[in-house]
Amino acid sequence: TWICVWILVVCVASASFLPKKVAEWAIQEFNRLEEERGKISWRGVDRRESSPFISGDTLRHHSQHICEDFNRCRMDPEAVKTGDVIFVKSDFFDFFAKQVTPRIRNPYIVVSHNGDLSAPDGQDDAGRIGMPRYVTSDILAEEYRKGRLLAHHGQNLWWVNRTFEERPPWAHCLPIGSENRQWNIGKNVKAYTDALKSFVINREPLPDSQRPLLLIAFYPKSRVPDRHKVLSVLRVFPPKGVEKMQNPFYNYTDLNHWEWLEAITHHKFVLAPFGHGLDTH
């Protein structure tokens, strides 16, 4: 249930869809938990969680076992108890599925996050963006059939579909959430509660008739070619010989993080094509 609460709080971007009572609860809950987190001493990388806001390290914090670069996936598979949650950094998912799952004795839940790679399979165009190709969905499907895998909750969820089902019954999507505290923007988690107070609680939402249709607040990067394609199609940066679109229906602008938090409450839609991974912050 804790996953559902975080998704509810974080995924609703539009202020008109976010009740003030929910915003007030999120602020109060964050302040209460942040006071406790402030008592935690740490050195080096800040891996503290950020609940009630979702982040990779928030999910990591609530897992009983961890497979990632910091421990080189040196978890004890035989220590997994029935219903335990195993957090797997996406970069280690191929290794985890092939080398660790055969040694787990009891039914378990997998959460994959904190990486650009897709899971349980490498996306079809992985080579185009310099990512590895792998397939582990067949392993997870067999684990599920045997009653060992209870569920896989994953960021950048991608699987090879060999059936007519929309998705495997064990696979569930997770949003990327906010950046972890070790990264530049993630250092200031309080920015989200400040934004809720400024743009949701203390400000009435704009009527739909006054809200711009589409916010485009990203720029082209060589490693994320889909962004360049989108900007070309919308004629933000049109191909050579093609004029820019006159009177566009979108608002293309360069914003800092605080301005972006305000802008998403004004616009009806926010355009977010693939980033380094399938999901974007």
C-alpha positions as a Markdown table, in Angstrom:
| # | Residue | x | y | z |
|---|---|---|---|---|
| 1 | Thr | 0.0 | 0.0 | 0.0 |
| 2 | Trp | 2.9 | 2.4 | 0.6 |
| 3 | Ile | 3.8 | 2.3 | -3.1 |
| 4 | Cys | 0.2 | 3.3 | -4.0 |
| 5 | Val | 0.3 | 6.3 | -1.6 |
| 6 | Trp | 3.5 | 7.6 | -3.1 |
| 7 | Ile | 2.3 | 7.2 | -6.7 |
| 8 | Leu | -0.9 | 9.0 | -5.8 |
| 9 | Val | 1.0 | 12.0 | -4.3 |
| 10 | Val | 3.7 | 12.3 | -6.9 |
| 11 | Cys | 2.1 | 11.4 | -10.2 |
| 12 | Val | -0.7 | 14.0 | -10.1 |
| 13 | Ala | 1.1 | 16.9 | -11.7 |
| 14 | Ser | -1.8 | 19.3 | -12.4 |
| 15 | Ala | -2.8 | 21.5 | -9.5 |
| 16 | Ser | -6.5 | 21.3 | -10.6 |
| 17 | Phe | -6.4 | 17.6 | -10.0 |
| 18 | Leu | -4.5 | 17.7 | -6.7 |
| 19 | Pro | -6.8 | 18.5 | -3.7 |
| 20 | Lys | -5.4 | 21.0 | -1.2 |
| 21 | Lys | -6.0 | 18.5 | 1.6 |
| 22 | Val | -3.7 | 16.0 | -0.1 |
| 23 | Ala | -1.0 | 18.7 | -0.6 |
| 24 | Glu | -1.4 | 19.7 | 3.1 |
| 25 | Trp | -1.1 | 16.0 | 4.2 |
| 26 | Ala | 2.1 | 15.5 | 2.0 |
| 27 | Ile | 3.7 | 18.6 | 3.5 |
| 28 | Gln | 2.9 | 17.5 | 7.1 |
| 29 | Glu | 4.0 | 14.0 | 6.5 |
| 30 | Phe | 7.3 | 15.1 | 4.8 |
| 31 | Asn | 8.1 | 17.5 | 7.7 |
| 32 | Arg | 7.4 | 14.8 | 10.3 |
| 33 | Leu | 9.6 | 12.2 | 8.5 |
| 34 | Glu | 12.3 | 14.8 | 7.6 |
| 35 | Glu | 12.7 | 15.7 | 11.3 |
| 36 | Glu | 13.5 | 12.0 | 12.0 |
| 37 | Arg | 15.7 | 11.7 | 9.0 |
| 38 | Gly | 17.7 | 14.8 | 10.2 |
| 39 | Lys | 18.8 | 12.7 | 13.2 |
| 40 | Ile | 20.5 | 10.2 | 10.9 |
| 41 | Ser | 24.2 | 10.5 | 10.6 |
| 42 | Trp | 25.8 | 9.6 | 7.3 |
| 43 | Arg | 29.1 | 10.0 | 5.5 |
| 44 | Gly | 29.9 | 10.2 | 1.8 |
| 45 | Val | 26.8 | 9.6 | -0.4 |
| 46 | Asp | 23.5 | 10.7 | 1.0 |
| 47 | Arg | 21.2 | 7.6 | 0.6 |
| 48 | Arg | 18.4 | 8.8 | 2.8 |
| 49 | Glu | 14.9 | 8.3 | 1.5 |
| 50 | Ser | 12.4 | 11.0 | 0.7 |
| 51 | Ser | 8.9 | 9.7 | 1.5 |
| 52 | Pro | 6.1 | 10.5 | 1.1 |
| 53 | Phe | 7.6 | 11.4 | -2.3 |
| 54 | Ile | 8.7 | 8.5 | -4.4 |
| 55 | Ser | 12.3 | 8.2 | -5.4 |
| 56 | Gly | 14.6 | 5.2 | -6.2 |
| 57 | Asp | 16.2 | 5.5 | -2.8 |
| 58 | Thr | 12.8 | 5.7 | -1.1 |
| 59 | Leu | 11.9 | 2.3 | -2.5 |
| 60 | Arg | 15.4 | 1.0 | -1.7 |
| 61 | His | 15.0 | 2.1 | 1.9 |
| 62 | His | 11.8 | 0.0 | 2.3 |
| 63 | Ser | 13.4 | -3.2 | 0.8 |
| 64 | Gln | 14.8 | -6.0 | 2.9 |
| 65 | His | 17.6 | -7.0 | 0.4 |
| 66 | Ile | 19.6 | -4.9 | -2.0 |
| 67 | Cys | 21.4 | -5.8 | -5.2 |
| 68 | Glu | 23.4 | -2.8 | -6.6 |
| 69 | Asp | 26.8 | -1.4 | -7.3 |
| 70 | Phe | 27.5 | -0.3 | -3.7 |
| 71 | Asn | 27.4 | -4.0 | -2.5 |
| 72 | Arg | 28.2 | -5.5 | -5.9 |
| 73 | Cys | 25.0 | -7.5 | -5.5 |
| 74 | Arg | 26.5 | -9.4 | -2.6 |
| 75 | Met | 23.1 | -10.2 | -1.0 |
| 76 | Asp | 22.4 | -13.6 | 0.6 |
| 77 | Pro | 19.7 | -15.3 | -1.5 |
| 78 | Glu | 19.1 | -17.9 | 1.2 |
| 79 | Ala | 18.3 | -15.1 | 3.7 |
| 80 | Val | 15.2 | -14.0 | 1.7 |
| 81 | Lys | 12.0 | -14.7 | 3.7 |
| 82 | Thr | 8.6 | -15.2 | 2.3 |
| 83 | Gly | 7.2 | -11.8 | 1.0 |
| 84 | Asp | 10.6 | -10.0 | 1.3 |
| 85 | Val | 11.2 | -7.2 | -1.1 |
| 86 | Ile | 14.5 | -7.3 | -3.1 |
| 87 | Phe | 15.7 | -3.9 | -4.5 |
| 88 | Val | 17.7 | -4.4 | -7.7 |
| 89 | Lys | 19.5 | -1.5 | -9.4 |
| 90 | Ser | 18.4 | -1.7 | -13.1 |
| 91 | Asp | 22.1 | -2.1 | -14.2 |
| 92 | Phe | 22.2 | -5.4 | -12.3 |
| 93 | Phe | 18.9 | -6.9 | -13.3 |
| 94 | Asp | 20.3 | -9.3 | -15.9 |
| 95 | Phe | 22.8 | -10.6 | -13.4 |
| 96 | Phe | 20.2 | -10.8 | -10.7 |
| 97 | Ala | 17.7 | -12.7 | -12.7 |
| 98 | Lys | 20.3 | -15.3 | -14.1 |
| 99 | Gln | 22.6 | -15.7 | -11.1 |
| 100 | Val | 20.7 | -14.8 | -7.9 |
| 101 | Thr | 17.1 | -16.0 | -8.4 |
| 102 | Pro | 17.9 | -19.7 | -8.7 |
| 103 | Arg | 19.3 | -19.5 | -5.2 |
| 104 | Ile | 16.3 | -17.9 | -3.6 |
| 105 | Arg | 14.3 | -20.4 | -1.6 |
| 106 | Asn | 11.1 | -18.5 | -0.6 |
| 107 | Pro | 8.5 | -16.4 | -2.5 |
| 108 | Tyr | 9.8 | -12.8 | -3.0 |
| 109 | Ile | 9.0 | -9.4 | -4.6 |
| 110 | Val | 11.4 | -7.5 | -6.8 |
| 111 | Val | 11.6 | -3.8 | -7.2 |
| 112 | Ser | 13.9 | -2.5 | -9.9 |
| 113 | His | 14.9 | 1.2 | -10.0 |
| 114 | Asn | 17.8 | 3.7 | -9.9 |
| 115 | Gly | 19.0 | 3.2 | -13.5 |
| 116 | Asp | 18.5 | 4.1 | -17.1 |
| 117 | Leu | 18.3 | 0.5 | -18.3 |
| 118 | Ser | 14.9 | -1.1 | -18.8 |
| 119 | Ala | 13.8 | -4.3 | -17.0 |
| 120 | Pro | 13.1 | -7.2 | -17.2 |
| 121 | Asp | 14.3 | -6.9 | -20.8 |
| 122 | Gly | 16.5 | -4.5 | -22.7 |
| 123 | Gln | 14.5 | -2.2 | -24.9 |
| 124 | Asp | 14.3 | -3.0 | -28.6 |
| 125 | Asp | 16.4 | 0.1 | -29.6 |
| 126 | Ala | 19.0 | -0.4 | -26.9 |
| 127 | Gly | 21.9 | -0.5 | -29.3 |
| 128 | Arg | 20.8 | 2.8 | -30.9 |
| 129 | Ile | 21.4 | 4.6 | -27.6 |
| 130 | Gly | 24.4 | 2.6 | -26.4 |
| 131 | Met | 22.6 | 0.3 | -24.0 |
| 132 | Pro | 22.9 | -3.5 | -23.7 |
| 133 | Arg | 20.3 | -6.0 | -25.0 |
| 134 | Tyr | 19.2 | -8.8 | -22.7 |
| 135 | Val | 16.1 | -10.9 | -22.0 |
| 136 | Thr | 15.1 | -12.1 | -18.5 |
| 137 | Ser | 11.3 | -11.9 | -18.7 |
| 138 | Asp | 11.2 | -15.7 | -19.5 |
| 139 | Ile | 13.1 | -16.3 | -16.2 |
| 140 | Leu | 10.7 | -14.1 | -14.3 |
| 141 | Ala | 7.7 | -15.7 | -16.0 |
| 142 | Glu | 8.9 | -19.2 | -14.9 |
| 143 | Glu | 9.5 | -17.9 | -11.4 |
| 144 | Tyr | 6.0 | -16.6 | -11.2 |
| 145 | Arg | 4.5 | -19.8 | -12.6 |
| 146 | Lys | 6.3 | -21.7 | -9.8 |
| 147 | Gly | 4.9 | -19.4 | -7.2 |
| 148 | Arg | 8.3 | -18.0 | -6.3 |
| 149 | Leu | 8.1 | -14.5 | -7.8 |
| 150 | Leu | 5.1 | -12.7 | -6.3 |
| 151 | Ala | 5.5 | -9.5 | -8.3 |
| 152 | His | 8.0 | -7.3 | -10.1 |
| 153 | His | 7.6 | -3.5 | -9.7 |
| 154 | Gly | 9.9 | -1.8 | -12.1 |
| 155 | Gln | 11.0 | 1.6 | -13.4 |
| 156 | Asn | 11.5 | 1.7 | -17.2 |
| 157 | Leu | 9.4 | -1.5 | -17.5 |
| 158 | Trp | 10.0 | -3.3 | -20.9 |
| 159 | Trp | 9.4 | -6.9 | -21.8 |
| 160 | Val | 9.4 | -9.1 | -24.9 |
| 161 | Asn | 5.7 | -10.0 | -25.4 |
| 162 | Arg | 5.2 | -13.5 | -26.8 |
| 163 | Thr | 1.5 | -13.6 | -25.8 |
| 164 | Phe | -1.7 | -11.7 | -26.6 |
| 165 | Glu | -1.8 | -10.3 | -23.0 |
| 166 | Glu | -1.2 | -6.5 | -22.5 |
| 167 | Arg | 1.4 | -7.2 | -19.9 |
| 168 | Pro | 2.6 | -10.1 | -17.7 |
| 169 | Pro | 0.4 | -10.5 | -14.6 |
| 170 | Trp | 3.5 | -10.2 | -12.4 |
| 171 | Ala | 4.8 | -6.9 | -14.0 |
| 172 | His | 3.9 | -3.5 | -12.6 |
| 173 | Cys | 5.1 | -0.1 | -13.6 |
| 174 | Leu | 6.8 | 2.4 | -11.3 |
| 175 | Pro | 7.5 | 6.0 | -12.0 |
| 176 | Ile | 11.0 | 7.4 | -11.9 |
| 177 | Gly | 9.9 | 9.9 | -9.2 |
| 178 | Ser | 12.2 | 12.6 | -7.9 |
| 179 | Glu | 16.0 | 12.5 | -8.1 |
| 180 | Asn | 17.8 | 10.8 | -5.2 |
| 181 | Arg | 19.4 | 13.1 | -2.6 |
| 182 | Gln | 22.9 | 12.4 | -3.9 |
| 183 | Trp | 22.2 | 14.3 | -7.1 |
| 184 | Asn | 22.1 | 18.0 | -7.7 |
| 185 | Ile | 18.3 | 18.6 | -7.8 |
| 186 | Gly | 17.6 | 15.8 | -5.4 |
| 187 | Lys | 19.6 | 17.5 | -2.6 |
| 188 | Asn | 16.7 | 19.9 | -2.0 |
| 189 | Val | 13.6 | 17.6 | -1.5 |
| 190 | Lys | 12.0 | 20.5 | 0.4 |
| 191 | Ala | 11.5 | 22.2 | -2.9 |
| 192 | Tyr | 8.5 | 19.9 | -3.5 |
| 193 | Thr | 6.7 | 20.8 | -0.3 |
| 194 | Asp | 7.5 | 24.5 | -1.0 |
| 195 | Ala | 6.0 | 24.2 | -4.4 |
| 196 | Leu | 2.9 | 22.4 | -3.1 |
| 197 | Lys | 2.4 | 25.3 | -0.6 |
| 198 | Ser | 3.0 | 28.0 | -3.2 |
| 199 | Phe | 1.3 | 26.7 | -6.3 |
| 200 | Val | -1.4 | 24.4 | -4.9 |
| 201 | Ile | -2.4 | 25.5 | -1.3 |
| 202 | Asn | -1.9 | 29.3 | -1.6 |
| 203 | Arg | -3.0 | 29.7 | -5.2 |
| 204 | Glu | -6.3 | 29.0 | -6.9 |
| 205 | Pro | -6.0 | 26.9 | -10.1 |
| 206 | Leu | -6.4 | 28.7 | -13.4 |
| 207 | Pro | -9.6 | 28.0 | -15.3 |
| 208 | Asp | -9.1 | 25.6 | -18.1 |
| 209 | Ser | -9.8 | 28.3 | -20.6 |
| 210 | Gln | -6.7 | 30.3 | -19.4 |
| 211 | Arg | -4.3 | 27.3 | -19.1 |
| 212 | Pro | -1.8 | 26.8 | -22.0 |
| 213 | Leu | -2.2 | 23.5 | -23.7 |
| 214 | Leu | 1.3 | 22.0 | -23.8 |
| 215 | Leu | 4.6 | 22.6 | -21.9 |
| 216 | Ile | 7.9 | 21.7 | -23.6 |
| 217 | Ala | 10.7 | 22.3 | -21.2 |
| 218 | Phe | 13.6 | 20.1 | -22.6 |
| 219 | Tyr | 16.3 | 20.5 | -25.1 |
| 220 | Pro | 18.0 | 18.2 | -27.6 |
| 221 | Lys | 20.9 | 16.0 | -26.4 |
| 222 | Ser | 23.0 | 13.6 | -28.5 |
| 223 | Arg | 22.4 | 10.6 | -26.2 |
| 224 | Val | 18.6 | 11.0 | -26.3 |
| 225 | Pro | 17.7 | 11.2 | -30.0 |
| 226 | Asp | 14.0 | 11.0 | -29.4 |
| 227 | Arg | 14.0 | 14.5 | -28.0 |
| 228 | His | 15.5 | 15.9 | -31.1 |
| 229 | Lys | 12.9 | 14.0 | -33.2 |
| 230 | Val | 10.0 | 15.5 | -31.2 |
| 231 | Leu | 11.4 | 19.0 | -31.4 |
| 232 | Ser | 11.8 | 18.6 | -35.1 |
| 233 | Val | 8.3 | 17.3 | -35.7 |
| 234 | Leu | 6.9 | 20.2 | -33.7 |
| 235 | Arg | 9.1 | 22.6 | -35.7 |
| 236 | Val | 10.8 | 23.9 | -32.6 |
| 237 | Phe | 14.0 | 23.1 | -34.4 |
| 238 | Pro | 12.6 | 22.4 | -37.9 |
| 239 | Pro | 14.6 | 20.5 | -40.5 |
| 240 | Lys | 16.7 | 22.5 | -42.9 |
| 241 | Gly | 14.5 | 24.4 | -45.4 |
| 242 | Val | 11.3 | 24.1 | -43.2 |
| 243 | Glu | 9.9 | 27.2 | -41.5 |
| 244 | Lys | 9.1 | 27.3 | -37.8 |
| 245 | Met | 5.4 | 26.7 | -37.0 |
| 246 | Gln | 3.5 | 30.0 | -36.7 |
| 247 | Asn | 1.2 | 30.5 | -33.6 |
| 248 | Pro | 2.2 | 27.2 | -32.0 |
| 249 | Phe | -0.1 | 25.4 | -29.6 |
| 250 | Tyr | 2.7 | 24.7 | -27.2 |
| 251 | Asn | 4.9 | 26.7 | -24.9 |
| 252 | Tyr | 8.6 | 26.0 | -25.5 |
| 253 | Thr | 10.8 | 27.5 | -22.8 |
| 254 | Asp | 14.0 | 26.9 | -20.8 |
| 255 | Leu | 13.2 | 26.7 | -17.0 |
| 256 | Asn | 15.1 | 26.1 | -13.8 |
| 257 | His | 13.6 | 23.5 | -11.5 |
| 258 | Trp | 11.5 | 25.9 | -9.4 |
| 259 | Glu | 10.0 | 27.5 | -12.5 |
| 260 | Trp | 9.3 | 24.1 | -13.9 |
| 261 | Leu | 7.4 | 23.1 | -10.7 |
| 262 | Glu | 5.3 | 26.2 | -11.2 |
| 263 | Ala | 4.8 | 25.7 | -14.9 |
| 264 | Ile | 3.4 | 22.1 | -14.6 |
| 265 | Thr | 0.6 | 23.4 | -12.5 |
| 266 | His | -0.4 | 26.0 | -15.2 |
| 267 | His | -0.3 | 23.8 | -18.3 |
| 268 | Lys | -2.8 | 21.1 | -19.2 |
| 269 | Phe | -0.2 | 18.7 | -20.5 |
| 270 | Val | 3.6 | 18.3 | -20.1 |
| 271 | Leu | 5.5 | 16.7 | -23.0 |
| 272 | Ala | 8.1 | 14.2 | -21.8 |
| 273 | Pro | 9.7 | 12.0 | -24.5 |
| 274 | Phe | 12.2 | 9.3 | -23.6 |
| 275 | Gly | 15.2 | 10.6 | -21.7 |
| 276 | His | 18.4 | 8.6 | -20.9 |
| 277 | Gly | 16.0 | 5.8 | -20.1 |
| 278 | Leu | 12.3 | 5.3 | -21.0 |
| 279 | Asp | 11.2 | 7.5 | -18.1 |
| 280 | Thr | 12.3 | 11.0 | -17.2 |
| 281 | His | 12.3 | 13.2 | -14.1 |
